[in-house]
Structures are given as structure tokens and as C-alpha cells.
PDB file of C-alpha atoms and ligand atoms in Angstrom:
ATOM      1  CA  MET A   1     360.749 169.477  54.472  1.00 86.00           C
ATOM      2  CA  PRO A   2     362.278 167.336  51.716  1.00 93.00           C
ATOM      3  CA  ILE A   3     363.414 169.411  48.728  1.00 93.00           C
ATOM      4  CA  ASP A   4     362.643 168.230  45.182  1.00 94.00           C
ATOM      5  CA  VAL A   5     364.292 171.071  43.313  1.00 88.00           C
ATOM      6  CA  GLY A   6     366.730 173.315  45.163  1.00 90.00           C
ATOM      7  CA  ILE A   7     367.026 176.896  43.869  1.00 88.00           C
ATOM      8  CA  VAL A   8     369.507 179.441  45.179  1.00 91.00           C
ATOM      9  CA  THR A   9     368.312 182.889  44.162  1.00 92.00           C
ATOM     10  CA  ASP A  10     366.805 186.198  45.168  1.00 94.00           C
ATOM     11  CA  VAL A  11     363.280 185.397  46.469  1.00 93.00           C
ATOM     12  CA  GLY A  12     361.603 188.264  44.630  1.00 94.00           C
ATOM     13  CA  GLU A  13     363.211 187.382  41.295  1.00 94.00           C
ATOM     14  CA  ALA A  14     362.335 183.713  41.775  1.00 92.00           C
ATOM     15  CA  LEU A  15     358.672 184.452  42.472  1.00 93.00           C
ATOM     16  CA  LEU A  16     358.419 186.753  39.453  1.00 95.00           C
ATOM     17  CA  ALA A  17     359.940 184.010  37.271  1.00 93.00           C
ATOM     18  CA  LEU A  18     357.629 181.371  38.735  1.00 91.00           C
ATOM     19  CA  ASN A  19     354.587 183.568  38.149  1.00 91.00           C
ATOM     20  CA  ARG A  20     355.637 184.104  34.535  1.00 93.00           C
ATOM     21  CA  ALA A  21     356.107 180.365  34.071  1.00 91.00           C
ATOM     22  CA  VAL A  22     352.755 179.520  35.697  1.00 89.00           C
ATOM     23  CA  ALA A  23     350.969 181.927  33.364  1.00 88.00           C
ATOM     24  CA  ASP A  24     352.278 179.869  30.421  1.00 88.00           C
ATOM     25  CA  THR A  25     351.226 176.441  31.687  1.00 88.00           C
ATOM     26  CA  PRO A  26     348.018 174.827  30.472  1.00 87.00           C
ATOM     27  CA  PHE A  27     347.118 173.854  34.052  1.00 84.00           C
ATOM     28  CA  THR A  28     344.026 175.481  35.557  1.00 86.00           C
ATOM     29  CA  ALA A  29     342.611 174.687  38.955  1.00 89.00           C
ATOM     30  CA  PRO A  30     339.315 172.779  38.797  1.00 94.00           C
ATOM     31  CA  LEU A  31     336.366 175.163  39.000  1.00 94.00           C
ATOM     32  CA  ASN A  32     334.683 173.357  41.904  1.00 96.00           C
ATOM     33  CA  TRP A  33     337.909 173.527  43.910  1.00 95.00           C
ATOM     34  CA  LYS A  34     338.134 177.290  43.308  1.00 93.00           C
ATOM     35  CA  GLU A  35     334.496 177.755  44.299  1.00 94.00           C
ATOM     36  CA  THR A  36     334.945 175.742  47.473  1.00 94.00           C
ATOM     37  CA  VAL A  37     338.059 177.651  48.494  1.00 92.00           C
ATOM     38  CA  LEU A  38     336.716 181.117  47.697  1.00 90.00           C
ATOM     39  CA  GLY A  39     333.358 180.177  49.247  1.00 92.00           C
ATOM     40  CA  LYS A  40     335.079 179.543  52.574  1.00 88.00           C
ATOM     41  CA  ARG A  41     335.820 183.251  52.837  1.00 81.00           C
ATOM     42  CA  ARG A  42     332.120 184.054  52.572  1.00 85.00           C
ATOM     43  CA  GLU A  43     331.077 181.592  55.266  1.00 87.00           C
ATOM     44  CA  PRO A  44     329.978 183.296  58.491  1.00 86.00           C
ATOM     45  CA  ASN A  45     332.539 183.084  61.261  1.00 88.00           C
ATOM     46  CA  SER A  46     331.347 180.524  63.806  1.00 90.00           C
ATOM     47  CA  HIS A  47     332.332 182.826  66.708  1.00 94.00           C
ATOM     48  CA  GLU A  48     329.888 185.455  65.481  1.00 93.00           C
ATOM     49  CA  GLU A  49     326.990 183.553  67.052  1.00 94.00           C
ATOM     50  CA  GLN A  50     328.726 182.977  70.363  1.00 96.00           C
ATOM     51  CA  ASP A  51     328.026 185.129  73.427  1.00 97.00           C
ATOM     52  CA  THR A  52     330.047 188.315  73.626  1.00 96.00           C
ATOM     53  CA  HIS A  53     331.212 187.286  77.113  1.00 96.00           C
ATOM     54  CA  ALA A  54     332.376 184.105  78.812  1.00 95.00           C
ATOM     55  CA  GLU A  55     332.118 184.024  82.601  1.00 95.00           C
ATOM     56  CA  GLY A  56     332.022 187.808  82.751  1.00 95.00           C
ATOM     57  CA  ARG A  57     335.029 188.495  80.531  1.00 96.00           C
ATOM     58  CA  MET A  58     334.977 189.612  76.908  1.00 96.00           C
ATOM     59  CA  HIS A  59     335.057 186.974  74.178  1.00 96.00           C
ATOM     60  CA  PRO A  60     338.382 187.573  72.374  1.00 96.00           C
ATOM     61  CA  TYR A  61     336.699 187.422  68.965  1.00 96.00           C
ATOM     62  CA  HIS A  62     334.126 190.083  69.843  1.00 96.00           C
ATOM     63  CA  ALA A  63     336.678 192.257  71.637  1.00 95.00           C
ATOM     64  CA  MET A  64     339.023 192.150  68.626  1.00 96.00           C
ATOM     65  CA  LYS A  65     336.164 192.847  66.233  1.00 96.00           C
ATOM     66  CA  ALA A  66     335.023 195.880  68.254  1.00 95.00           C
ATOM     67  CA  ARG A  67     338.615 197.075  68.317  1.00 95.00           C
ATOM     68  CA  PHE A  68     339.051 196.741  64.541  1.00 96.00           C
ATOM     69  CA  THR A  69     335.667 198.143  63.536  1.00 95.00           C
ATOM     70  CA  SER A  70     336.345 201.270  65.619  1.00 94.00           C
ATOM     71  CA  LEU A  71     339.190 202.194  63.222  1.00 94.00           C
ATOM     72  CA  GLU A  72     338.946 204.412  60.177  1.00 93.00           C
ATOM     73  CA  PRO A  73     339.898 202.497  56.999  1.00 97.00           C
ATOM     74  CA  GLY A  74     343.508 202.668  55.824  1.00 97.00           C
ATOM     75  CA  SER A  75     345.577 201.975  58.905  1.00 97.00           C
ATOM     76  CA  ILE A  76     348.636 199.729  59.123  1.00 97.00           C
ATOM     77  CA  ILE A  77     348.146 196.772  61.468  1.00 97.00           C
ATOM     78  CA  SER A  78     350.977 194.845  63.056  1.00 95.00           C
ATOM     79  CA  ILE A  79     350.009 191.557  64.668  1.00 95.00           C
ATOM     80  CA  ASP A  80     352.054 189.956  67.412  1.00 94.00           C
ATOM     81  CA  GLY A  81     351.140 187.264  69.913  1.00 91.00           C
ATOM     82  CA  GLY A  82     349.897 183.709  70.137  1.00 89.00           C
ATOM     83  CA  GLU A  83     346.142 183.278  70.124  1.00 92.00           C
ATOM     84  CA  THR A  84     345.871 187.042  70.248  1.00 94.00           C
ATOM     85  CA  GLY A  85     347.496 187.019  66.835  1.00 92.00           C
ATOM     86  CA  SER A  86     345.168 184.325  65.535  1.00 91.00           C
ATOM     87  CA  TRP A  87     342.051 186.274  66.572  1.00 94.00           C
ATOM     88  CA  ALA A  88     343.495 189.399  64.995  1.00 95.00           C
ATOM     89  CA  ASN A  89     344.452 187.553  61.799  1.00 92.00           C
ATOM     90  CA  ASP A  90     340.891 186.240  61.444  1.00 91.00           C
ATOM     91  CA  LEU A  91     339.455 189.726  61.711  1.00 94.00           C
ATOM     92  CA  THR A  92     341.806 192.121  59.904  1.00 94.00           C
ATOM     93  CA  GLU A  93     339.344 192.587  57.028  1.00 92.00           C
ATOM     94  CA  SER A  94     336.879 194.189  59.446  1.00 94.00           C
ATOM     95  CA  ALA A  95     339.426 196.985  59.982  1.00 96.00           C
ATOM     96  CA  ASN A  96     339.691 197.675  56.245  1.00 96.00           C
ATOM     97  CA  PRO A  97     343.445 198.272  56.636  1.00 97.00           C
ATOM     98  CA  HIS A  98     346.018 199.567  54.162  1.00 97.00           C
ATOM     99  CA  LEU A  99     348.177 196.583  55.054  1.00 95.00           C
ATOM    100  CA  THR A 100     348.786 194.112  57.841  1.00 96.00           C
ATOM    101  CA  PHE A 101     351.878 192.194  58.837  1.00 92.00           C
ATOM    102  CA  PHE A 102     352.311 189.323  61.237  1.00 89.00           C
ATOM    103  CA  SER A 103     355.555 189.593  63.123  1.00 80.00           C
ATOM    104  CA  ALA A 104     355.392 186.375  65.158  1.00 77.00           C
ATOM    105  CA  GLY A 105     355.082 183.653  62.584  1.00 68.00           C
ATOM    106  CA  TYR A 106     355.933 180.005  62.267  1.00 68.00           C
ATOM    107  CA  ILE A 107     359.491 180.384  63.555  1.00 72.00           C
ATOM    108  CA  GLY A 108     358.591 182.425  66.602  1.00 75.00           C
ATOM    109  CA  MET A 109     360.038 185.864  67.156  1.00 85.00           C
ATOM    110  CA  LEU A 110     357.325 186.986  69.542  1.00 91.00           C
ATOM    111  CA  SER A 111     357.314 190.649  70.496  1.00 91.00           C
ATOM    112  CA  ASN A 112     358.769 192.145  67.331  1.00 90.00           C
ATOM    113  CA  GLY A 113     355.481 194.004  66.896  1.00 92.00           C
ATOM    114  CA  TRP A 114     356.577 197.012  68.946  1.00 89.00           C
ATOM    115  CA  GLY A 115     359.706 197.538  66.836  1.00 89.00           C
ATOM    116  CA  TYR A 116     358.030 196.742  63.523  1.00 91.00           C
ATOM    117  CA  SER A 117     355.250 199.224  64.331  1.00 92.00           C
ATOM    118  CA  LEU A 118     357.766 201.907  65.121  1.00 89.00           C
ATOM    119  CA  GLY A 119     359.451 201.209  61.778  1.00 91.00           C
ATOM    120  CA  ALA A 120     356.111 201.332  59.944  1.00 94.00           C
ATOM    121  CA  ALA A 121     355.195 204.614  61.635  1.00 93.00           C
ATOM    122  CA  ILE A 122     358.481 206.144  60.502  1.00 92.00           C
ATOM    123  CA  ALA A 123     358.189 204.672  56.992  1.00 94.00           C
ATOM    124  CA  ASP A 124     354.680 206.067  56.465  1.00 95.00           C
ATOM    125  CA  LEU A 125     353.975 209.171  58.520  1.00 95.00           C
ATOM    126  CA  THR A 126     350.485 209.571  57.031  1.00 96.00           C
ATOM    127  CA  ARG A 127     348.939 206.421  58.471  1.00 97.00           C
ATOM    128  CA  LEU A 128     347.779 205.273  61.850  1.00 95.00           C
ATOM    129  CA  VAL A 129     349.784 202.233  62.983  1.00 95.00           C
ATOM    130  CA  ILE A 130     348.164 199.688  65.304  1.00 94.00           C
ATOM    131  CA  ASN A 131     350.129 197.005  67.121  1.00 94.00           C
ATOM    132  CA  ILE A 132     348.029 194.084  68.329  1.00 94.00           C
ATOM    133  CA  GLN A 133     350.041 192.576  71.145  1.00 93.00           C
ATOM    134  CA  GLY A 134     349.476 189.518  73.344  1.00 92.00           C
ATOM    135  CA  ASP A 135     350.420 190.091  76.965  1.00 91.00           C
ATOM    136  CA  GLY A 136     352.773 187.109  77.051  1.00 91.00           C
ATOM    137  CA  SER A 137     354.435 188.283  73.879  1.00 92.00           C
ATOM    138  CA  ALA A 138     354.600 191.842  75.191  1.00 90.00           C
ATOM    139  CA  GLY A 139     356.750 190.674  78.087  1.00 89.00           C
ATOM    140  CA  PHE A 140     359.688 189.803  75.821  1.00 91.00           C
ATOM    141  CA  GLN A 141     360.282 193.337  74.589  1.00 89.00           C
ATOM    142  CA  ILE A 142     358.142 195.596  76.739  1.00 87.00           C
ATOM    143  CA  GLY A 143     361.229 197.763  77.110  1.00 85.00           C
ATOM    144  CA  GLU A 144     360.370 199.063  73.634  1.00 84.00           C
ATOM    145  CA  LEU A 145     357.879 201.282  75.455  1.00 81.00           C
ATOM    146  CA  ASP A 146     360.757 202.822  77.330  1.00 77.00           C
ATOM    147  CA  THR A 147     361.761 206.445  77.084  1.00 67.00           C
ATOM    148  CA  SER A 148     364.686 208.030  78.869  1.00 62.00           C
ATOM    149  CA  LYS A 149     362.159 209.205  81.485  1.00 71.00           C
ATOM    150  CA  ALA A 150     360.605 205.748  82.099  1.00 82.00           C
ATOM    151  CA  SER A 151     359.887 204.955  85.716  1.00 85.00           C
ATOM    152  CA  TYR A 152     360.832 201.366  86.456  1.00 87.00           C
ATOM    153  CA  ARG A 153     359.153 201.694  89.834  1.00 90.00           C
ATOM    154  CA  ALA A 154     355.901 202.361  87.974  1.00 90.00           C
ATOM    155  CA  VAL A 155     356.543 199.356  85.704  1.00 88.00           C
ATOM    156  CA  ALA A 156     357.047 197.048  88.701  1.00 92.00           C
ATOM    157  CA  ASP A 157     354.002 198.576  90.350  1.00 91.00           C
ATOM    158  CA  ALA A 158     351.919 197.864  87.254  1.00 90.00           C
ATOM    159  CA  PHE A 159     353.011 194.207  87.380  1.00 90.00           C
ATOM    160  CA  GLY A 160     351.950 194.072  91.042  1.00 93.00           C
ATOM    161  CA  MET A 161     355.458 194.082  92.552  1.00 94.00           C
ATOM    162  CA  PRO A 162     356.246 196.351  95.529  1.00 95.00           C
ATOM    163  CA  ALA A 163     358.789 198.909  94.353  1.00 96.00           C
ATOM    164  CA  ALA A 164     360.512 202.109  95.375  1.00 95.00           C
ATOM    165  CA  LYS A 165     362.367 204.797  93.470  1.00 94.00           C
ATOM    166  CA  VAL A 166     365.210 206.374  95.448  1.00 95.00           C
ATOM    167  CA  SER A 167     367.263 209.397  94.388  1.00 94.00           C
ATOM    168  CA  GLU A 168     369.183 210.046  97.632  1.00 96.00           C
ATOM    169  CA  ILE A 169     371.854 207.850  99.219  1.00 95.00           C
ATOM    170  CA  ASP A 170     370.439 208.383 102.734  1.00 96.00           C
ATOM    171  CA  PHE A 171     367.132 206.794 101.739  1.00 97.00           C
ATOM    172  CA  ILE A 172     368.666 203.584 100.402  1.00 95.00           C
ATOM    173  CA  ASN A 173     369.249 201.894 103.755  1.00 95.00           C
ATOM    174  CA  PRO A 174     365.731 202.487 105.209  1.00 96.00           C
ATOM    175  CA  THR A 175     364.124 201.444 101.915  1.00 96.00           C
ATOM    176  CA  VAL A 176     366.137 198.222 101.715  1.00 95.00           C
ATOM    177  CA  ARG A 177     365.277 197.472 105.359  1.00 96.00           C
ATOM    178  CA  SER A 178     361.576 197.954 104.741  1.00 96.00           C
ATOM    179  CA  PHE A 179     361.849 195.633 101.718  1.00 95.00           C
ATOM    180  CA  LEU A 180     363.574 192.955 103.822  1.00 94.00           C
ATOM    181  CA  ALA A 181     360.449 192.740 105.966  1.00 94.00           C
ATOM    182  CA  MET A 182     358.364 191.782 102.930  1.00 94.00           C
ATOM    183  CA  GLN A 183     357.702 188.409 101.364  1.00 92.00           C
ATOM    184  CA  GLY A 184     358.371 187.809  97.680  1.00 91.00           C
ATOM    185  CA  PRO A 185     360.180 189.833  95.030  1.00 91.00           C
ATOM    186  CA  VAL A 186     360.514 193.593  95.270  1.00 94.00           C
ATOM    187  CA  MET A 187     362.264 196.199  93.155  1.00 93.00           C
ATOM    188  CA  LEU A 188     364.472 199.134  94.088  1.00 93.00           C
ATOM    189  CA  GLU A 189     365.076 201.749  91.413  1.00 91.00           C
ATOM    190  CA  LEU A 190     368.154 203.882  92.100  1.00 91.00           C
ATOM    191  CA  ILE A 191     368.481 207.105  90.133  1.00 90.00           C
ATOM    192  CA  VAL A 192     372.217 207.580  89.599  1.00 91.00           C
ATOM    193  CA  SER A 193     374.125 210.101  87.515  1.00 93.00           C
ATOM    194  CA  ASP A 194     374.568 209.537  83.794  1.00 86.00           C
ATOM    195  CA  LYS A 195     377.529 211.947  83.804  1.00 91.00           C
ATOM    196  CA  ILE A 196     379.998 209.447  85.227  1.00 88.00           C
ATOM    197  CA  THR A 197     381.319 206.661  83.013  1.00 81.00           C
ATOM    198  CA  HIS A 198     383.011 203.525  84.319  1.00 85.00           C
ATOM    199  CA  PRO A 199     386.587 203.321  82.979  1.00 86.00           C
ATOM    200  CA  GLY A 200     385.914 199.815  81.681  1.00 83.00           C
ATOM    201  CA  THR A 201     383.209 201.172  79.399  1.00 80.00           C
ATOM    202  CA  ALA A 202     385.438 203.993  78.228  1.00 77.00           C
ATOM    203  CA  ALA A 203     388.135 201.434  77.425  1.00 78.00           C
ATOM    204  CA  MET A 204     385.666 199.318  75.436  1.00 77.00           C
ATOM    205  CA  ILE A 205     384.089 202.072  73.406  1.00 76.00           C
ATOM    206  CA  GLY A 206     387.198 204.160  72.869  1.00 71.00           C
ATOM    207  CA  ASN A 207     387.073 207.466  74.681  1.00 72.00           C
ATOM    208  CA  THR A 208     386.729 210.031  71.933  1.00 80.00           C
ATOM    209  CA  SER A 209     384.721 213.138  71.255  1.00 84.00           C
ATOM    210  CA  ASP A 210     385.965 213.285  67.655  1.00 87.00           C
ATOM    211  CA  PRO A 211     382.826 213.834  65.513  1.00 86.00           C
ATOM    212  CA  ASN A 212     384.571 212.078  62.605  1.00 89.00           C
ATOM    213  CA  THR A 213     384.882 208.846  64.517  1.00 87.00           C
ATOM    214  CA  ILE A 214     382.059 206.315  64.809  1.00 85.00           C
ATOM    215  CA  VAL A 215     382.243 204.546  68.144  1.00 83.00           C
ATOM    216  CA  VAL A 216     381.719 200.789  67.825  1.00 81.00           C
ATOM    217  CA  PRO A 217     381.355 199.200  71.280  1.00 78.00           C
ATOM    218  CA  TYR A 218     383.558 196.128  71.878  1.00 77.00           C
ATOM    219  CA  TYR A 219     385.394 196.643  68.558  1.00 75.00           C
ATOM    220  CA  ASP A 220     387.651 199.267  67.026  1.00 77.00           C
ATOM    221  CA  ASN A 221     386.230 202.702  66.403  1.00 81.00           C
ATOM    222  CA  VAL A 222     385.997 203.506  62.709  1.00 85.00           C
ATOM    223  CA  PRO A 223     386.440 206.771  60.827  1.00 87.00           C
ATOM    224  CA  ARG A 224     383.218 208.395  59.611  1.00 85.00           C
ATOM    225  CA  PRO A 225     382.901 207.887  55.841  1.00 82.00           C
ATOM    226  CA  TYR A 226     383.699 211.006  53.830  1.00 76.00           C
ATOM    227  CA  TYR A 227     380.195 211.097  52.273  1.00 67.00           C
ATOM    228  CA  LYS A 228     378.335 211.411  55.611  1.00 55.00           C
TER     229      LYS A 228
HETATM  230  C1  TPP B 301     360.547 184.394  71.041  1.00 97.76           C
HETATM  231  C2  TPP B 301     359.467 183.345  71.111  1.00 97.76           C
HETATM  232  N1  TPP B 301     359.382 182.532  72.195  1.00 97.76           N
HETATM  233  C3  TPP B 301     358.397 181.632  72.287  1.00 97.76           C
HETATM  234  C4  TPP B 301     357.489 181.482  71.295  1.00 97.76           C
HETATM  235  C5  TPP B 301     356.398 180.410  71.399  1.00 97.76           C
HETATM  236  N2  TPP B 301     355.061 181.021  71.593  1.00 97.76           N
HETATM  237  C6  TPP B 301     354.187 181.169  70.586  1.00 97.76           C
HETATM  238  S1  TPP B 301     352.722 181.858  71.052  1.00 97.76           S
HETATM  239  C7  TPP B 301     353.264 181.977  72.660  1.00 97.76           C
HETATM  240  C8  TPP B 301     352.366 182.559  73.725  1.00 97.76           C
HETATM  241  C9  TPP B 301     352.156 184.045  73.504  1.00 97.76           C
HETATM  242  O1  TPP B 301     351.302 184.552  74.488  1.00 97.76           O
HETATM  243  P1  TPP B 301     350.426 185.841  74.221  1.00 97.76           P
HETATM  244  O2  TPP B 301     351.185 186.815  73.373  1.00 97.76           O
HETATM  245  O3  TPP B 301     349.923 186.324  75.537  1.00 97.76           O
HETATM  246  O4  TPP B 301     349.266 185.325  73.344  1.00 97.76           O
HETATM  247  P2  TPP B 301     348.034 184.403  73.742  1.00 97.76           P
HETATM  248  O5  TPP B 301     348.318 183.097  73.046  1.00 97.76           O
HETATM  249  O6  TPP B 301     347.981 184.255  75.233  1.00 97.76           O
HETATM  250  O7  TPP B 301     346.865 185.128  73.172  1.00 97.76           O
HETATM  251  C10 TPP B 301     354.556 181.456  72.797  1.00 97.76           C
HETATM  252  C11 TPP B 301     355.311 181.417  74.078  1.00 97.76           C
HETATM  253  C12 TPP B 301     357.619 182.332  70.155  1.00 97.76           C
HETATM  254  N3  TPP B 301     356.762 182.271  69.128  1.00 97.76           N
HETATM  255  N4  TPP B 301     358.602 183.250  70.098  1.00 97.76           N
END
């Protein structure tokens, strides 16, 4: 966008200053404009009258509304996704939330919702945190659901891909051979030891057990600061 007046500053400070300046100006928005704009919020949502289903599947508006109205007031809602996000944005008031945030805005960044929700849950332990997530968006960072015990075979299975989890060397050959007889992509999950480190990794991260050293992969290790 073309810039008329460029300002380099802290955003918060700038907004506070602008608000102070606006309060001093004689300008007031025309009353009819205010009424029109505020009146829009009171207009019934046009989807309200539509059928709850389309060709046997739930209408996204009604599904989202049922989801939000089943919450107690006061939760934190993270919104992530394309249209999914738009339906959720339209309906957040029906959840009566403490706050909402939209993690996939104008410049993209789909799939931050998982991480942002985790952050919100840690920041405020007293509130329920909901992440509304489109399936396409979910695919970018679905690994956020991972735990050290995650079964990738189960993940592939859930996406409809034939998969096997093998923990013994003798089973690898027969499993691979059975996969070769199949059409399309398959997935083999091999459970190997986490007690053996490749020397290349050790060289990169600096092989140390010194508790006063912070290991920085790819760079030099650094001493732990005295105040930690
Ligand atoms: C990292 C990133 N890549 C691509 C996009 C562009 N984009 C915006 S919405 C969208 C589709 C998201 O699909 P889904 O979350 O399933 O929502 P739906 O629109 O299907 O409800 C894409 C690819 C983006 N915003 N961010």
C-alpha cells in the first residue's frame, strides 16, 4: 500500500499516541454511519435460516455454532484454517469466550493454531483452550500432536495409507516384500534405538555432558549464564 506518513516506532506506543490525538480532534463520525455499522452486528446471520445439512453432511455454520454453544463461557479460542476460520470467526460470540485469536491471517501462516493453543494453555492454566483447525491447515503442522510415544503407523493408517511398525530386524525383509506387492504409497515405521548417536551429530552439537554448557546445534556451544 502507498504510505502517506511513515512512522518508525513501537506499535503499542504509536497506537496509544494516536488514540490520545484522536480524542482531541473535533472530528466525530456521522451518526447515521455509526448506526448503520453497529446495526450490521444485530442483523440475523443469513446462514441461520439455511438447512442444517447439505446433501447429508453438516452445514459448516450450524456445526460450528453447535460446537461453540456447547462451551461454558470464558474459554480461549484459537482459530486456524481457511473457510473453517471464517465460519469460526463469524460465530465466536456464540461461545462467549474470554478471548479469541486468529493465527492464520492475511499473510498466511496456516497451522500455527496448535502451537499458539499450547502457549495459551501454558500462559493461563485456569482456562479451557480450544483450537479450531481446518483439515488442510492441520496437515502443515500435525506433528504438533506428536508425543515421544506417537505411532506413525497409526498416523498413516488414519490417513488411509497401508503401514507397518517393525521393531525386529528379521521382520523388515518380509514386510518390505509384502509392501512391494501393493499399489500406491505405503509406510514402514522402524523402531530403532535412541541410545546410539551418529558421530556426525555428535560433531555438530558438541559432545558434552557438562551441565554448564548449552548445546547449540550447528554452532558453537555456549557457557550457561551464571544467573541460571
Ligand atoms: C502456510 C500457508 N500456506 C498456504 C496458505 C494459503 N491458504 C489459505 S486458506 C488455505 C486452505 C486451508 O484449508 P483448511 O484449513 O482445510 O480450511 P478450509 O478452507 O478447507 O475450511 C490455504 C492453502 C496459508 N494461508 N498459509
